[in-house]
CSV table of C-alpha atoms and ligand atoms in Angstrom, one decimal:
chain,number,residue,atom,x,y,z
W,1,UNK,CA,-1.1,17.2,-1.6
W,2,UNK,CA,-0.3,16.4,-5.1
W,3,UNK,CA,3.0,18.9,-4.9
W,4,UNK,CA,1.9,19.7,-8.9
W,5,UNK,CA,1.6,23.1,-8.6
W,6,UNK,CA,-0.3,24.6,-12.0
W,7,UNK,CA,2.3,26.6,-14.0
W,8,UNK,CA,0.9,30.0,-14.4
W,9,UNK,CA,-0.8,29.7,-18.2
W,10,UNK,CA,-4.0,31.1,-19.2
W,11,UNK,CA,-7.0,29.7,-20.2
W,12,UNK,CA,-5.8,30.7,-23.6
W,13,UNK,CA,-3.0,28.3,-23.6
W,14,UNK,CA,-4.9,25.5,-22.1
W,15,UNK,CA,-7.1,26.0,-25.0
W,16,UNK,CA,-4.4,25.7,-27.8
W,17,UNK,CA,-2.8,22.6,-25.7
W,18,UNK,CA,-6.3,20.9,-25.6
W,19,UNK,CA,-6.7,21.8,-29.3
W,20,UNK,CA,-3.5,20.3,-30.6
W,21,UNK,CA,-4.3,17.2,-28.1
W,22,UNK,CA,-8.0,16.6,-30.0
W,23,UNK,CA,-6.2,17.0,-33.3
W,24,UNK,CA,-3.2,15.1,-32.2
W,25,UNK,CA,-6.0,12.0,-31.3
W,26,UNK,CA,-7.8,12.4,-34.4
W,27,UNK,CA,-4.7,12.1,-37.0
W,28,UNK,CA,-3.6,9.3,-34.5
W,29,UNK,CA,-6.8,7.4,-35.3
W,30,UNK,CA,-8.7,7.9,-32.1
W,31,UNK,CA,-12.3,8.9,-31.4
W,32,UNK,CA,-11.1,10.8,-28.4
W,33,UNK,CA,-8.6,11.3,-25.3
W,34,UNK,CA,-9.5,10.3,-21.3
W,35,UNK,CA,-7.5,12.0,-19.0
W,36,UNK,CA,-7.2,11.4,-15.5
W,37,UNK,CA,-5.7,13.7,-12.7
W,38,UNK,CA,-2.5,13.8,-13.0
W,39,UNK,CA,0.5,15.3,-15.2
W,40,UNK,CA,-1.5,15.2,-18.5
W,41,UNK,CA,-4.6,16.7,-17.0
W,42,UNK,CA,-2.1,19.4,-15.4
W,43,UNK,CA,-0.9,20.1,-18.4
W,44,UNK,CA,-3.8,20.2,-20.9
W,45,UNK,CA,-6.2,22.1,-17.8
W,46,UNK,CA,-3.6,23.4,-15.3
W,47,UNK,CA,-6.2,21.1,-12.4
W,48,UNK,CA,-4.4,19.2,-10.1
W,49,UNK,CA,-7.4,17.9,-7.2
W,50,UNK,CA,-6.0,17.9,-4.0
W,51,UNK,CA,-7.0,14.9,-3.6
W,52,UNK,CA,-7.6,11.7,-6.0
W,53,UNK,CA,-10.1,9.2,-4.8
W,54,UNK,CA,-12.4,6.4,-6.5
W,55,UNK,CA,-14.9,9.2,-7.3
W,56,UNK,CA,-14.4,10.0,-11.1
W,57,UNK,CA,-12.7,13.2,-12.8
W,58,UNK,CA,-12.2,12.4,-16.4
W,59,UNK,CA,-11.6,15.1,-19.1
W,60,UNK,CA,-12.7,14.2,-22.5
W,61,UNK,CA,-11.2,15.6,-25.6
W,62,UNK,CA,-12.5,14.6,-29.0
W,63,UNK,CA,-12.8,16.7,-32.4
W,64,UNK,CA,-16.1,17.1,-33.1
W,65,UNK,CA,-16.9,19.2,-29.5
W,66,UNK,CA,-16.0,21.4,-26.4
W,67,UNK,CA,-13.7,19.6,-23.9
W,68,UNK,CA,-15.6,18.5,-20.9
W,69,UNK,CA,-14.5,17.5,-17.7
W,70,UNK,CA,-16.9,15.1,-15.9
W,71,UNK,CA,-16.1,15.8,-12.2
W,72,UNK,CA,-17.6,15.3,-8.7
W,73,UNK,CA,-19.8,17.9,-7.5
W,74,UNK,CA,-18.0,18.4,-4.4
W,75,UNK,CA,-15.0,18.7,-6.2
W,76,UNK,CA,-16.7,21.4,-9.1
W,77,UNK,CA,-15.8,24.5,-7.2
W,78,UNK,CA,-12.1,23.6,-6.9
W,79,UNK,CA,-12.0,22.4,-11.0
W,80,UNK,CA,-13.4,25.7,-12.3
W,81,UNK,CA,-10.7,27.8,-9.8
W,82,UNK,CA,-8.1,26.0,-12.8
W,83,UNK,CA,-6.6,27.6,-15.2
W,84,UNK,CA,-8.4,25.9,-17.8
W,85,UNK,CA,-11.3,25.8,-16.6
W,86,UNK,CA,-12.8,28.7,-18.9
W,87,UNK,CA,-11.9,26.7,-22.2
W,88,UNK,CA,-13.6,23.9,-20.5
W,89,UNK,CA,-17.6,23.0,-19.9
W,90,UNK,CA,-17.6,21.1,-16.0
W,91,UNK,CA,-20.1,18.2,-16.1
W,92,UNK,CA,-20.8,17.7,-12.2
W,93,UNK,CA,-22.0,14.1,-11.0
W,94,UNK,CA,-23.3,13.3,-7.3
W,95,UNK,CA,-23.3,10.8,-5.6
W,96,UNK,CA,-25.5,8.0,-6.4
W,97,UNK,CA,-25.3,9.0,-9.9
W,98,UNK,CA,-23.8,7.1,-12.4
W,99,UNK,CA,-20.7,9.0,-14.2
W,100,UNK,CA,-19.8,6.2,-16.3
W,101,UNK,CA,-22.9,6.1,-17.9
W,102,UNK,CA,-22.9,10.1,-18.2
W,103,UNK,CA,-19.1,9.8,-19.7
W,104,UNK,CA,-20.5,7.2,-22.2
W,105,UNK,CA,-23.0,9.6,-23.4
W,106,UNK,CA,-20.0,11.7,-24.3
W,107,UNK,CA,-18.3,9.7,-26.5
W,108,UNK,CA,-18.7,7.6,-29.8
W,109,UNK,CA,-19.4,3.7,-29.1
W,110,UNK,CA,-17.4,1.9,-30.9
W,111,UNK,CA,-15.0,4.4,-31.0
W,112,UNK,CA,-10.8,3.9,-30.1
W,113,UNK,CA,-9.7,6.2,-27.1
W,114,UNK,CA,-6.3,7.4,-25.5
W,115,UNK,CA,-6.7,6.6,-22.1
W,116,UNK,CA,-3.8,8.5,-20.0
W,117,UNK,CA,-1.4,6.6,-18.3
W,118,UNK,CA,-2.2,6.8,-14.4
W,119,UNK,CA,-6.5,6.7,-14.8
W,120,UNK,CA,-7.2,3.6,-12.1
W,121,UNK,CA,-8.4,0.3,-13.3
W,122,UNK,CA,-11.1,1.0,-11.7
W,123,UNK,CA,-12.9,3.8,-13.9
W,124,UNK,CA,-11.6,1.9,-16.9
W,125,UNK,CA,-13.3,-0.9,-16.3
W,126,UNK,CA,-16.4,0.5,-15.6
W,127,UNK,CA,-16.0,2.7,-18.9
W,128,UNK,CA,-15.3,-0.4,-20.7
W,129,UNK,CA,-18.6,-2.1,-19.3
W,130,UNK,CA,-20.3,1.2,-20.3
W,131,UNK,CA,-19.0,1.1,-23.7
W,132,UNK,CA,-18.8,-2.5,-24.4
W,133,UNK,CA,-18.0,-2.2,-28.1
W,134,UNK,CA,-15.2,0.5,-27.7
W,135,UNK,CA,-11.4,-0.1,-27.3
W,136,UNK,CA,-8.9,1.7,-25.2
W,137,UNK,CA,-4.7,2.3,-25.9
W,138,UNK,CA,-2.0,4.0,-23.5
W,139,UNK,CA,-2.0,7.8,-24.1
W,140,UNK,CA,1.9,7.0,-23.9
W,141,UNK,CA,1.8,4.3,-26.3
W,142,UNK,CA,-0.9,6.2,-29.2
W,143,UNK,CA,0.9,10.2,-28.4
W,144,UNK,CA,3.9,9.7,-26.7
W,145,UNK,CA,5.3,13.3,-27.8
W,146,UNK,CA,2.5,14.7,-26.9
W,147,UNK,CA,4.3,16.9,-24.0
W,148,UNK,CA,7.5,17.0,-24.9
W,149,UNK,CA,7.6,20.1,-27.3
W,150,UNK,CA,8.0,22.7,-24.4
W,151,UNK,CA,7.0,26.3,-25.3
W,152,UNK,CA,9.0,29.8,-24.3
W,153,UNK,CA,7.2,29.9,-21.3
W,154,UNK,CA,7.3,26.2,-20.4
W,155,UNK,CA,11.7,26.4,-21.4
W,156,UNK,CA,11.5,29.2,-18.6
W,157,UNK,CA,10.3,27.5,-15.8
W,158,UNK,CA,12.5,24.4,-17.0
W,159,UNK,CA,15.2,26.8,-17.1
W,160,UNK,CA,14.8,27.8,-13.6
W,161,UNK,CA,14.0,24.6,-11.8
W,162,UNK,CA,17.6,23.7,-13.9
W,163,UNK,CA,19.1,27.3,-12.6
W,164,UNK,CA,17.8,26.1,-8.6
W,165,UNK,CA,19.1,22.6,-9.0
W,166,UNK,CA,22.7,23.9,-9.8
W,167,UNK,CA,21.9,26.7,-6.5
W,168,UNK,CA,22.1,23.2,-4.5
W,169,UNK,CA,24.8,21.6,-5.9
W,170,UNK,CA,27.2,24.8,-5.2
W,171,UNK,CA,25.4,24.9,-1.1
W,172,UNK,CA,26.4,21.1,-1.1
W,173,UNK,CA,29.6,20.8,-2.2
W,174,UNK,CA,30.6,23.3,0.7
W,175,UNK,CA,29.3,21.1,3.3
W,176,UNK,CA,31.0,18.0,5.2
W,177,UNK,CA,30.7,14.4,3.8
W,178,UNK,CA,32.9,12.3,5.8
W,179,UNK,CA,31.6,10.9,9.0
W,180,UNK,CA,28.2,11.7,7.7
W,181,UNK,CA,25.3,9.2,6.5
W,182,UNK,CA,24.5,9.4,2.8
W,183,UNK,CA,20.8,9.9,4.6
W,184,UNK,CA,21.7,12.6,6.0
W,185,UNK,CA,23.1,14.4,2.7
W,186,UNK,CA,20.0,13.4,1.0
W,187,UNK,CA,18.0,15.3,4.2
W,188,UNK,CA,20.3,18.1,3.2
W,189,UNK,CA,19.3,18.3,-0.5
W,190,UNK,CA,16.1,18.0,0.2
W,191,UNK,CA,15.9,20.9,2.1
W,192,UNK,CA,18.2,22.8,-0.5
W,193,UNK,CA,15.8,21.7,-3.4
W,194,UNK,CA,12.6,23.1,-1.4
W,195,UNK,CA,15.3,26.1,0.2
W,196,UNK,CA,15.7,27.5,-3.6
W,197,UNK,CA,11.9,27.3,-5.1
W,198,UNK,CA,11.0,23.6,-5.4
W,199,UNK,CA,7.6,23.0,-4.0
W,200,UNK,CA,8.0,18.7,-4.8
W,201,UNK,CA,11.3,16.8,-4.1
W,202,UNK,CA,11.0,13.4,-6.1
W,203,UNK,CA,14.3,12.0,-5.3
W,204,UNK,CA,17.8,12.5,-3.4
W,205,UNK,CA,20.2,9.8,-4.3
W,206,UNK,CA,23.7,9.9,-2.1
W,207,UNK,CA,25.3,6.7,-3.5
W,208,UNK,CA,28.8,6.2,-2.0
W,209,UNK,CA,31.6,4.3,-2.4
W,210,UNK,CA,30.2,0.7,-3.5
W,211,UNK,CA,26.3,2.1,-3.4
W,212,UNK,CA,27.2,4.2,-6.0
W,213,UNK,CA,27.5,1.0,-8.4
W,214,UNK,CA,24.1,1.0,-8.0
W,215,UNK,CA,22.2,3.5,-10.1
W,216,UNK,CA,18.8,2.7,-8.4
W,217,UNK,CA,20.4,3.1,-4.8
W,218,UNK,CA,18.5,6.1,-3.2
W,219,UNK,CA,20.5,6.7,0.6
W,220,UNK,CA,20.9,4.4,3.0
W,221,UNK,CA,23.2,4.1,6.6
W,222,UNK,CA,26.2,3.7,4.9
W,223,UNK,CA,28.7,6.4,6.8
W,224,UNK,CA,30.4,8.3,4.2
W,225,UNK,CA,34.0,7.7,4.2
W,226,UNK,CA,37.4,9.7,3.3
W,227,UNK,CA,38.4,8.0,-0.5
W,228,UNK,CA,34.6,7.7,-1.2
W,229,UNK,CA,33.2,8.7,-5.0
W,230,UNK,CA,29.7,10.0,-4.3
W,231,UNK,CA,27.1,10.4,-6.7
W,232,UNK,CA,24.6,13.0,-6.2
W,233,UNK,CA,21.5,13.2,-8.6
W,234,UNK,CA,18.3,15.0,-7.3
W,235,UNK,CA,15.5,17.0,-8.5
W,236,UNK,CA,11.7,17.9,-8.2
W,237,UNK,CA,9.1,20.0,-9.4
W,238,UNK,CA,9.2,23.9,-9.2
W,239,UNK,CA,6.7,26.2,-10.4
W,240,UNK,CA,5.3,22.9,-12.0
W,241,UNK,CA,8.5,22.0,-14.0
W,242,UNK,CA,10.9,19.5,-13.2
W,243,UNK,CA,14.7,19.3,-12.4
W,244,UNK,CA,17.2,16.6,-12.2
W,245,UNK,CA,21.0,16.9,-12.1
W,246,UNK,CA,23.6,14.8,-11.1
W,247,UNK,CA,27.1,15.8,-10.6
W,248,UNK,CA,29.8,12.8,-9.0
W,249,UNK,CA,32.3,14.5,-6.0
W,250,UNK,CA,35.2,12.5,-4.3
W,251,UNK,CA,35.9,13.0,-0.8
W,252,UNK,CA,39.5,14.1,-0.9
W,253,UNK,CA,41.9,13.5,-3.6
W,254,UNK,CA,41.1,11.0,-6.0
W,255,UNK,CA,43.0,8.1,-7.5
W,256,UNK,CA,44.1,7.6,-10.5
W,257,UNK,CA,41.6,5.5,-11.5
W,258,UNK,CA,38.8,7.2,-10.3
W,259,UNK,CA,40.0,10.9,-12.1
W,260,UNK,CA,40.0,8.5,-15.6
W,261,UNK,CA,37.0,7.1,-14.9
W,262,UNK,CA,35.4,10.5,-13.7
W,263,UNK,CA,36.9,12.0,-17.4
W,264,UNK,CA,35.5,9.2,-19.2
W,265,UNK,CA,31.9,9.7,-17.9
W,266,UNK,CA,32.6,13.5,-18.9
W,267,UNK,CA,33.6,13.1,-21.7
W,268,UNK,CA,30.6,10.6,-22.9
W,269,UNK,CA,28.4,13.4,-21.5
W,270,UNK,CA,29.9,15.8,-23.6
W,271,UNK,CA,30.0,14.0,-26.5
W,272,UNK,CA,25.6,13.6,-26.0
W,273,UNK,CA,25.2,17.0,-25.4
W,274,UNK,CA,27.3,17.6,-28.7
W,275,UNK,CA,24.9,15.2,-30.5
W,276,UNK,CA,21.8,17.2,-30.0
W,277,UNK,CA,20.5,18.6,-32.8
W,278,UNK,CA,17.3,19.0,-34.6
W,279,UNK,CA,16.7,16.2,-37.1
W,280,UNK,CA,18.9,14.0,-35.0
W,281,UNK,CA,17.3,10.8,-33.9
W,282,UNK,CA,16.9,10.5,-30.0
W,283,UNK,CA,19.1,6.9,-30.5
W,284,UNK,CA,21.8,9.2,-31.8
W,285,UNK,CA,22.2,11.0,-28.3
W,286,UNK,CA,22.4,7.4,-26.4
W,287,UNK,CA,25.0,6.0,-29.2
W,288,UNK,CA,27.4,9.4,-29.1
W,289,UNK,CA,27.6,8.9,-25.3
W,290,UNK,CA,27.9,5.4,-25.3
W,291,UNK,CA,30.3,5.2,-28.2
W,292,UNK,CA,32.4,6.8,-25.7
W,293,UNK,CA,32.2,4.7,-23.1
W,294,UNK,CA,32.7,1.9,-24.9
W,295,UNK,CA,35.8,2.7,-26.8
W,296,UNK,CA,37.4,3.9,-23.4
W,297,UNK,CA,36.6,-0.3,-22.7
W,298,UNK,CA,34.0,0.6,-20.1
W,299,UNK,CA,30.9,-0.2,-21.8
W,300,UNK,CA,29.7,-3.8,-20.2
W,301,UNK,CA,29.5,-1.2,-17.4
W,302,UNK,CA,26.9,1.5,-19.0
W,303,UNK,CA,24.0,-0.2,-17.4
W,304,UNK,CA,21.1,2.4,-18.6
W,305,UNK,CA,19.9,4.7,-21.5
W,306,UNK,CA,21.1,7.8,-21.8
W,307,UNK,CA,18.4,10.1,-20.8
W,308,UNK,CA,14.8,10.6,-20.5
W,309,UNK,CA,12.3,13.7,-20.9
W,310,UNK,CA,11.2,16.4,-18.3
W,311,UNK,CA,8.5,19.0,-17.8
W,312,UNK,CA,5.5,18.5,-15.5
W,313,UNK,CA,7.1,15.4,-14.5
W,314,UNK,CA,10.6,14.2,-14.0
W,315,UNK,CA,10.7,11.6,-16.2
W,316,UNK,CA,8.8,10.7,-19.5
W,317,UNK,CA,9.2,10.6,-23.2
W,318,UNK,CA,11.4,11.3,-25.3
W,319,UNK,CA,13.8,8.6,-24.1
W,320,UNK,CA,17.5,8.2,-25.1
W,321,UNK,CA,17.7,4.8,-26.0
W,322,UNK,CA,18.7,2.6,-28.9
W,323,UNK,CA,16.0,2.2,-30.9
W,324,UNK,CA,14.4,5.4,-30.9
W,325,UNK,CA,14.1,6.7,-33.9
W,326,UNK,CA,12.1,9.7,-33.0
W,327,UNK,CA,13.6,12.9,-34.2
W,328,UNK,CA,14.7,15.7,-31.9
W,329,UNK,CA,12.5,18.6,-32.4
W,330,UNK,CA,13.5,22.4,-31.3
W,331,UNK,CA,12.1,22.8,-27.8
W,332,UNK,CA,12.4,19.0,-26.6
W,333,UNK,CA,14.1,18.9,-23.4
W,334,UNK,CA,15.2,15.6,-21.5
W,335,UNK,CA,18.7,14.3,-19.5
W,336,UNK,CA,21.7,13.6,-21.0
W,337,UNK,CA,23.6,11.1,-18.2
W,338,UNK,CA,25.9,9.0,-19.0
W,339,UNK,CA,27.3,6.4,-16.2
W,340,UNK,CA,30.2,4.1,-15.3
W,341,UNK,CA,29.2,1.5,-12.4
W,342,UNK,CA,31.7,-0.6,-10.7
W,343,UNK,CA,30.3,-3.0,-9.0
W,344,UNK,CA,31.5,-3.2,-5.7
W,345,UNK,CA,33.6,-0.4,-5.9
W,346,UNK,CA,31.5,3.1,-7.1
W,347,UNK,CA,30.0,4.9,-10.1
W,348,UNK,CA,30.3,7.9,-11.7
W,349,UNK,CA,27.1,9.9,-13.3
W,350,UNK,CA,26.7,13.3,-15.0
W,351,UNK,CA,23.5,14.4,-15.7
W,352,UNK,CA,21.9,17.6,-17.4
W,353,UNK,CA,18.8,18.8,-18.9
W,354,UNK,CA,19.3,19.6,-22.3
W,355,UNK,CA,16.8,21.3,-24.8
W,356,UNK,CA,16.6,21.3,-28.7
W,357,UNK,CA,17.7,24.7,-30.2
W,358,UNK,CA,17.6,25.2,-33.8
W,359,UNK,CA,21.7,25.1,-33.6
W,360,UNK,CA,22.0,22.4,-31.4
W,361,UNK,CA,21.6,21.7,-27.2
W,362,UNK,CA,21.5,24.1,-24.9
W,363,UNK,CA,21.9,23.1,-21.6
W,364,UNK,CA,20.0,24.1,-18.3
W,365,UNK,CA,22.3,22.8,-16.1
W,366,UNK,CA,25.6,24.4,-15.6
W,367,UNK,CA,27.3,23.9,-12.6
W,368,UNK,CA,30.9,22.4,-13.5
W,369,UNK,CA,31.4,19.1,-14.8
W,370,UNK,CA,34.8,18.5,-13.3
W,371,UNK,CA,35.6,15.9,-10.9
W,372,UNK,CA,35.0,18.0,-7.2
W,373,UNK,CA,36.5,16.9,-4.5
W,374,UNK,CA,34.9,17.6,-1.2
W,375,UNK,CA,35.2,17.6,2.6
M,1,LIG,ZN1,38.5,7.4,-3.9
M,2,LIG,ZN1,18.8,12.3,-12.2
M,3,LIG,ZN1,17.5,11.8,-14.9
């Protein structure tokens, strides 16, 4: 179960995604595109196997002809139920068969192909022995914005997965924390998360008191204590579009400190959402946050970028980080989630899903950004 749910699109818009992938390649240099199950072929197909094995399922997109998608027999029935599958031609192999050697017949020897990122080693290698005289790049590397234009109908579902994330933030914040294990506040999203429409969970972090220094802490044992700052980030994939919100509560009234901290963070936040814009380089997003952050005298302690892009996966480009020049385009969407971590003593992280209007962000999370305190 690959929890990737195809979006409901038509074979019409698999079509114009598989087009402006082929033409993508070929002003990008390449002879072509391989894609492997998994998000690209979700997205450019709408197939998700139920199961990927070391038999080969590899769609190839290149100018000059019809996409194909060389598949296992067994499997054929299941790849032309997809969505895409009428903008498609299915090339079936069995078993004994060599579907390297058919895939090679395919393609232009000599030629330079996007490869995407999660195809095994395995089938690589065999292309590569197949096709000794052509060379391979990361789909990532060679089109990494590929995806991350979303249409109307793709800002929908983004919009919703964002509009169920909040549903479980306002069902949490109204149940215990003390006395309980962050484990067993992660159980509790989880089940929230699949409760209001998510069909995938990819992560529940609970990280209190010290954990919450950590930003790569998940949950653990630690019992949740009165005084603690928790930080709550969680999302997965519904209706085949992602979510991922955090929001930082304090179990009963916070200190000092940890209210200016808290304000700090939300403020930073803010001040990235306010960057947004189109024409704005992604780096501009990370510096307005952290600009924040650092003036306030907390920077040594803003350990990670700013955000990262969401769709049919959780995280991928664009990326918030110094250094990325890439303009923001209208219909982009990615986090914006700054962070203060105290080691030893707790964090604080706010995180939305922001997308690219032609006046600036719009944001698809919406729950309140103030320091909660809860029970
Ligand atoms: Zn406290
Ligand atoms: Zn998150
Ligand atoms: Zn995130």
């Amino acid at each position: 179960m690959t929890g990737r749910a195809p979006a409901p699109f038509t074979a019409a818009d698999h079509r114009a995604r598989m087009e402006r992938a082929a033409r993508a390649a070929a002003d990008a240099g390449l002879a072509g595109l391989l894609v492997a199950p998994g998000p690209d072929l979700v997205w450019l197909t709408g197939y998700a196997p139920t199961a990927v094995t070391e038999r080969l399922t590899l769609l190839v997109l290149t100018a000059d002809r019809d996409p194909v998608l060389v598949v296992p027999a067994l499997e054929a029935p299941d790849a032309a139920r997809a969505p895409g599958a009428p903008a498609l031609t299915l090339r079936d192999w069995t078993d004994g068969k060599d579907p390297y050697a058919a895939t090679a017949a395919l393609l232009d020897a000599g030629g330079r192909f996007g490869v995407s990122d999660n195809t095994w080693a395995l089938h690589l290698l065999a292309l590569q022995r197949a096709l000794p005289d052509s060379t391979y790049a990361s789909l990532t590397d060679v089109l990494p914005m590929l995806r991350a234009v979303k249409d109307d109908a793709e800002l929908r579902l983004l919009a919703a997965a964002g509009a169920a994330a909040d549903r479980v933030f306002e069902e949490i914040r109204t149940l215990p924390f003390a006395g309980r294990r962050e484990s067993d506040v992660g159980a509790d999203l989880a089940e929230l998360l699949l409760r209001f429409g998510h069909a995938q969970v990819d992560f529940t972090i609970v990280g209190s008191g010290p954990n919450g220094a950590d930003p790569h802490h998940e949950v653990g044992d630690r019992v949740i204590e009165r005084g603690d700052m928790v930080v709550l980030d969680f999302g997965g994939l519904k209706d085949g579009y992602g979510s991922d919100t955090t929001r930082t509560v304090h179990v009963g009234e916070p200190t000092e400190e940890e209210r200016r901290v808290h304000d700090i963070v939300r403020a930073a936040q803010e001040a990235g959402c306010a960057a947004v814009r189109p024409g704005a380089a992604c780096q501009d997003v990370d510096r307005a946050a952290r600009t924040v952050i650092a003036d306030a005298g907390y920077g040594e302690y803003f350990i990670h970028r700013t955000g990262h892009g969401i769709g049919v996966t959780t995280h991928e480009p664009p990326y918030m980080i110094e250094g990325e020049e890439q303009p923001l385009v209208p219909g982009m969407c990615f986090s914006v989630e700054p962070g203060i971590y105290l080691p030893g003593r707790f964090g604080v992280r706010i995180e939305d899903i922001v997308t690219v209007t032609e006046d600036g962000g719009r944001r698809l999370n919406n729950t309140t950004r103030e320091l909660v305190t809860v029970d």
